GROMACS .gro file of C-alpha atoms in nm:
model
  202
    1MET     CA    1   0.994  -0.761  -1.824
    2ASP     CA    2   0.975  -0.442  -2.030
    3LEU     CA    3   0.770  -0.273  -1.760
    4LEU     CA    4   1.032  -0.341  -1.494
    5ARG     CA    5   1.306  -0.208  -1.721
    6ARG     CA    6   1.102   0.108  -1.769
    7LYS     CA    7   1.047   0.133  -1.394
    8ARG     CA    8   1.420   0.104  -1.324
    9ALA     CA    9   1.480   0.380  -1.579
   10ALA     CA   10   1.208   0.588  -1.409
   11SER     CA   11   1.381   0.533  -1.076
   12ARG     CA   12   1.704   0.670  -1.220
   13ARG     CA   13   1.509   0.980  -1.327
   14GLY     CA   14   1.398   1.035  -0.968
   15PHE     CA   15   1.053   0.874  -0.966
   16LEU     CA   16   0.944   0.707  -0.644
   17ASP     CA   17   0.776   0.381  -0.753
   18ASP     CA   18   0.835   0.108  -0.491
   19GLN     CA   19   0.930   0.361  -0.222
   20PHE     CA   20   0.780   0.449   0.113
   21LEU     CA   21   0.658   0.801   0.182
   22ILE     CA   22   0.674   0.868   0.556
   23ALA     CA   23   0.472   1.163   0.687
   24MET     CA   24   0.683   1.420   0.870
   25PRO     CA   25   0.569   1.516   1.222
   26GLY     CA   26   0.460   1.856   1.090
   27MET     CA   27   0.219   1.706   0.832
   28LYS     CA   28  -0.060   1.962   0.794
   29ASP     CA   29  -0.320   1.722   0.651
   30ASP     CA   30  -0.468   1.518   0.939
   31ARG     CA   31  -0.570   1.239   0.700
   32PHE     CA   32  -0.201   1.162   0.652
   33ALA     CA   33  -0.070   1.218   1.007
   34ARG     CA   34   0.182   0.945   1.097
   35SER     CA   35   0.104   0.769   0.772
   36VAL     CA   36   0.328   0.548   0.562
   37ILE     CA   37   0.239   0.533   0.193
   38TYR     CA   38   0.365   0.276  -0.054
   39VAL     CA   39   0.409   0.447  -0.394
   40CYS     CA   40   0.262   0.227  -0.669
   41ALA     CA   41   0.310   0.462  -0.965
   42HIS     CA   42   0.491   0.791  -1.019
   43SER     CA   43   0.556   0.978  -1.343
   44GLU     CA   44   0.551   1.330  -1.489
   45GLU     CA   45   0.169   1.308  -1.481
   46GLY     CA   46   0.147   1.251  -1.105
   47ALA     CA   47   0.160   0.975  -0.845
   48MET     CA   48  -0.060   0.712  -0.682
   49GLY     CA   49   0.002   0.519  -0.359
   50LEU     CA   50  -0.165   0.332  -0.076
   51ILE     CA   51  -0.153   0.415   0.295
   52ILE     CA   52  -0.037   0.091   0.458
   53ASN     CA   53  -0.074   0.172   0.829
   54GLN     CA   54  -0.440   0.278   0.872
   55VAL     CA   55  -0.701   0.009   0.940
   56GLN     CA   56  -1.055   0.008   0.794
   57GLN     CA   57  -1.349  -0.095   1.010
   58MET     CA   58  -1.488  -0.324   0.739
   59ARG     CA   59  -1.401  -0.692   0.775
   60PHE     CA   60  -1.290  -0.905   0.479
   61PRO     CA   61  -1.580  -1.157   0.506
   62ASP     CA   62  -1.832  -0.869   0.506
   63LEU     CA   63  -1.667  -0.724   0.195
   64LEU     CA   64  -1.688  -1.061   0.015
   65VAL     CA   65  -2.060  -1.078   0.094
   66GLN     CA   66  -2.115  -0.717  -0.012
   67LEU     CA   67  -1.941  -0.783  -0.347
   68GLY     CA   68  -2.151  -1.096  -0.407
   69ILE     CA   69  -1.845  -1.322  -0.406
   70MET     CA   70  -2.010  -1.544  -0.143
   71ASN     CA   71  -2.314  -1.554   0.081
   72GLU     CA   72  -2.315  -1.505   0.458
   73GLN     CA   73  -2.313  -1.878   0.534
   74GLU     CA   74  -2.005  -1.929   0.315
   75ALA     CA   75  -1.837  -1.626   0.476
   76ILE     CA   76  -1.884  -1.779   0.823
   77ARG     CA   77  -1.696  -2.092   0.709
   78LEU     CA   78  -1.393  -1.904   0.574
   79PRO     CA   79  -1.052  -2.026   0.694
   80SER     CA   80  -0.906  -1.807   0.970
   81THR     CA   81  -0.639  -1.663   0.738
   82ALA     CA   82  -0.913  -1.519   0.514
   83ARG     CA   83  -1.145  -1.430   0.804
   84ASP     CA   84  -0.871  -1.226   0.970
   85PHE     CA   85  -0.737  -1.068   0.649
   86MET     CA   86  -0.708  -0.700   0.738
   87ILE     CA   87  -0.853  -0.425   0.519
   88ARG     CA   88  -0.669  -0.094   0.530
   89ASN     CA   89  -0.767   0.263   0.452
   90GLY     CA   90  -0.562   0.322   0.137
   91GLY     CA   91  -0.633   0.695   0.113
   92PRO     CA   92  -0.900   0.959   0.065
   93VAL     CA   93  -0.961   0.908  -0.309
   94ASP     CA   94  -1.227   0.665  -0.440
   95ARG     CA   95  -1.284   0.488  -0.108
   96SER     CA   96  -1.524   0.235  -0.256
   97ARG     CA   97  -1.250   0.094  -0.479
   98GLY     CA   98  -1.028  -0.190  -0.358
   99PHE     CA   99  -0.661  -0.252  -0.432
  100VAL     CA  100  -0.446  -0.550  -0.336
  101LEU     CA  101  -0.068  -0.521  -0.309
  102HIS     CA  102   0.086  -0.865  -0.315
  103SER     CA  103   0.390  -1.081  -0.375
  104HIS     CA  104   0.465  -1.175  -0.737
  105ASP     CA  105   0.387  -1.547  -0.687
  106TYR     CA  106   0.028  -1.468  -0.791
  107THR     CA  107  -0.070  -1.272  -1.101
  108VAL     CA  108  -0.374  -1.234  -1.324
  109GLU     CA  109  -0.402  -1.045  -1.650
  110SER     CA  110  -0.485  -0.719  -1.473
  111SER     CA  111  -0.191  -0.740  -1.226
  112MET     CA  112   0.056  -0.453  -1.257
  113PRO     CA  113   0.415  -0.511  -1.142
  114VAL     CA  114   0.538  -0.230  -0.918
  115SER     CA  115   0.878  -0.390  -0.855
  116GLU     CA  116   1.039  -0.730  -0.900
  117ASP     CA  117   0.877  -0.843  -0.574
  118VAL     CA  118   0.547  -0.653  -0.557
  119CYS     CA  119   0.239  -0.640  -0.782
  120LEU     CA  120  -0.085  -0.443  -0.766
  121THR     CA  121  -0.416  -0.607  -0.860
  122ALA     CA  122  -0.753  -0.432  -0.846
  123THR     CA  123  -0.996  -0.703  -0.963
  124VAL     CA  124  -1.219  -0.941  -0.766
  125ASP     CA  125  -1.028  -1.247  -0.895
  126ILE     CA  126  -0.761  -1.200  -0.631
  127LEU     CA  127  -1.022  -1.162  -0.354
  128ARG     CA  128  -1.173  -1.497  -0.455
  129ALA     CA  129  -0.826  -1.653  -0.456
  130ILE     CA  130  -0.744  -1.513  -0.108
  131SER     CA  131  -1.079  -1.634   0.028
  132THR     CA  132  -1.004  -1.993  -0.083
  133GLY     CA  133  -0.639  -1.999   0.020
  134ARG     CA  134  -0.514  -1.988  -0.341
  135GLY     CA  135  -0.394  -1.628  -0.330
  136PRO     CA  136  -0.045  -1.482  -0.304
  137ARG     CA  137   0.186  -1.571  -0.016
  138HIS     CA  138   0.190  -1.206   0.099
  139ALA     CA  139  -0.090  -0.956   0.042
  140LEU     CA  140  -0.248  -0.643   0.182
  141MET     CA  141  -0.577  -0.493   0.078
  142ALA     CA  142  -0.678  -0.128   0.088
  143LEU     CA  143  -0.995   0.064   0.006
  144GLY     CA  144  -0.923   0.401  -0.156
  145TYR     CA  145  -0.588   0.548  -0.251
  146ALA     CA  146  -0.374   0.860  -0.224
  147GLY     CA  147  -0.323   1.053  -0.547
  148TRP     CA  148  -0.121   1.356  -0.659
  149GLY     CA  149  -0.136   1.564  -0.976
  150ALA     CA  150   0.164   1.656  -1.189
  151GLY     CA  151   0.443   1.796  -0.969
  152GLN     CA  152   0.228   1.793  -0.653
  153LEU     CA  153   0.413   1.515  -0.469
  154GLU     CA  154   0.753   1.663  -0.558
  155SER     CA  155   0.634   1.996  -0.418
  156GLU     CA  156   0.511   1.836  -0.091
  157ILE     CA  157   0.848   1.660  -0.049
  158ALA     CA  158   1.035   1.985  -0.118
  159GLU     CA  159   0.820   2.156   0.147
  160ASN     CA  160   0.924   1.885   0.391
  161GLY     CA  161   0.591   1.704   0.412
  162TRP     CA  162   0.740   1.360   0.347
  163LEU     CA  163   1.053   1.155   0.395
  164THR     CA  164   1.122   0.895   0.129
  165CYS     CA  165   1.308   0.564   0.142
  166PRO     CA  166   1.319   0.240  -0.061
  167ALA     CA  167   1.038   0.004   0.039
  168ASN     CA  168   1.119  -0.298   0.252
  169VAL     CA  169   0.897  -0.593   0.155
  170ASP     CA  170   0.887  -0.739   0.508
  171LEU     CA  171   0.776  -0.407   0.656
  172LEU     CA  172   0.529  -0.357   0.370
  173PHE     CA  173   0.339  -0.682   0.427
  174ASP     CA  174   0.364  -0.741   0.801
  175SER     CA  175   0.048  -0.688   1.003
  176ASP     CA  176   0.197  -0.483   1.289
  177ILE     CA  177   0.002  -0.169   1.198
  178GLU     CA  178   0.041   0.004   1.534
  179ARG     CA  179   0.422   0.023   1.519
  180LYS     CA  180   0.477   0.037   1.143
  181TYR     CA  181   0.545   0.412   1.129
  182ASP     CA  182   0.809   0.400   1.404
  183ARG     CA  183   0.962   0.077   1.277
  184ILE     CA  184   1.004   0.209   0.924
  185LEU     CA  185   1.168   0.525   1.058
  186ALA     CA  186   1.394   0.310   1.278
  187SER     CA  187   1.485   0.091   0.977
  188ILE     CA  188   1.641   0.395   0.809
  189GLY     CA  189   1.813   0.507   1.128
  190ILE     CA  190   1.578   0.789   1.227
  191ASP     CA  191   1.472   0.855   1.586
  192LEU     CA  192   1.134   1.029   1.583
  193ALA     CA  193   1.223   1.227   1.895
  194ARG     CA  194   1.516   1.383   1.712
  195LEU     CA  195   1.351   1.423   1.372
  196SER     CA  196   1.390   1.786   1.277
  197GLN     CA  197   1.106   1.939   1.081
  198SER     CA  198   1.367   2.070   0.842
  199ALA     CA  199   1.520   1.727   0.772
  200GLY     CA  200   1.593   1.622   0.416
  201HIS     CA  201   1.541   1.285   0.255
  202ALA     CA  202   1.644   0.964   0.424
   0.00000   0.00000   0.00000
């Protein structure tokens, strides 16, 4: 894939596609306290990512009804995997917009590969597929996203707002939201109790 070749080249230039951003304990912005963000796109123009460890109150069946994908009676009869599909708070920007990060075994024309294992799709096709059990093997859905202008994310990292590390697909897609922050830190050998606010990158 040409896109993946370009992404690998971007990675060599220091871009953070397919990486986790882990909020440092001193994070000044409460919206991102103890957050883990999966970076979907990063270039000279800026960056976009999804918070993966904050839960939304809205339930997936209610969202399907709201979007007109099905009526309330159909939503009641959804299989448990779809009924219990968690919706996350992806970030403070454009909170009415939905994004699905998912394994590459499912793609539609609008799907954007982020890595060899992960794609991003932002159309209702994938919601229909998930609701009928025909969706990707692994998926997470978020409303809203986190965005940075040119140079802004690099500046926040330099000021010690974030740690960065390569994304782990298992930790990305698992549903253990409560412990995700600590588990991702532990996976790169960092003990939160000892994490200095002047630490560098992982």
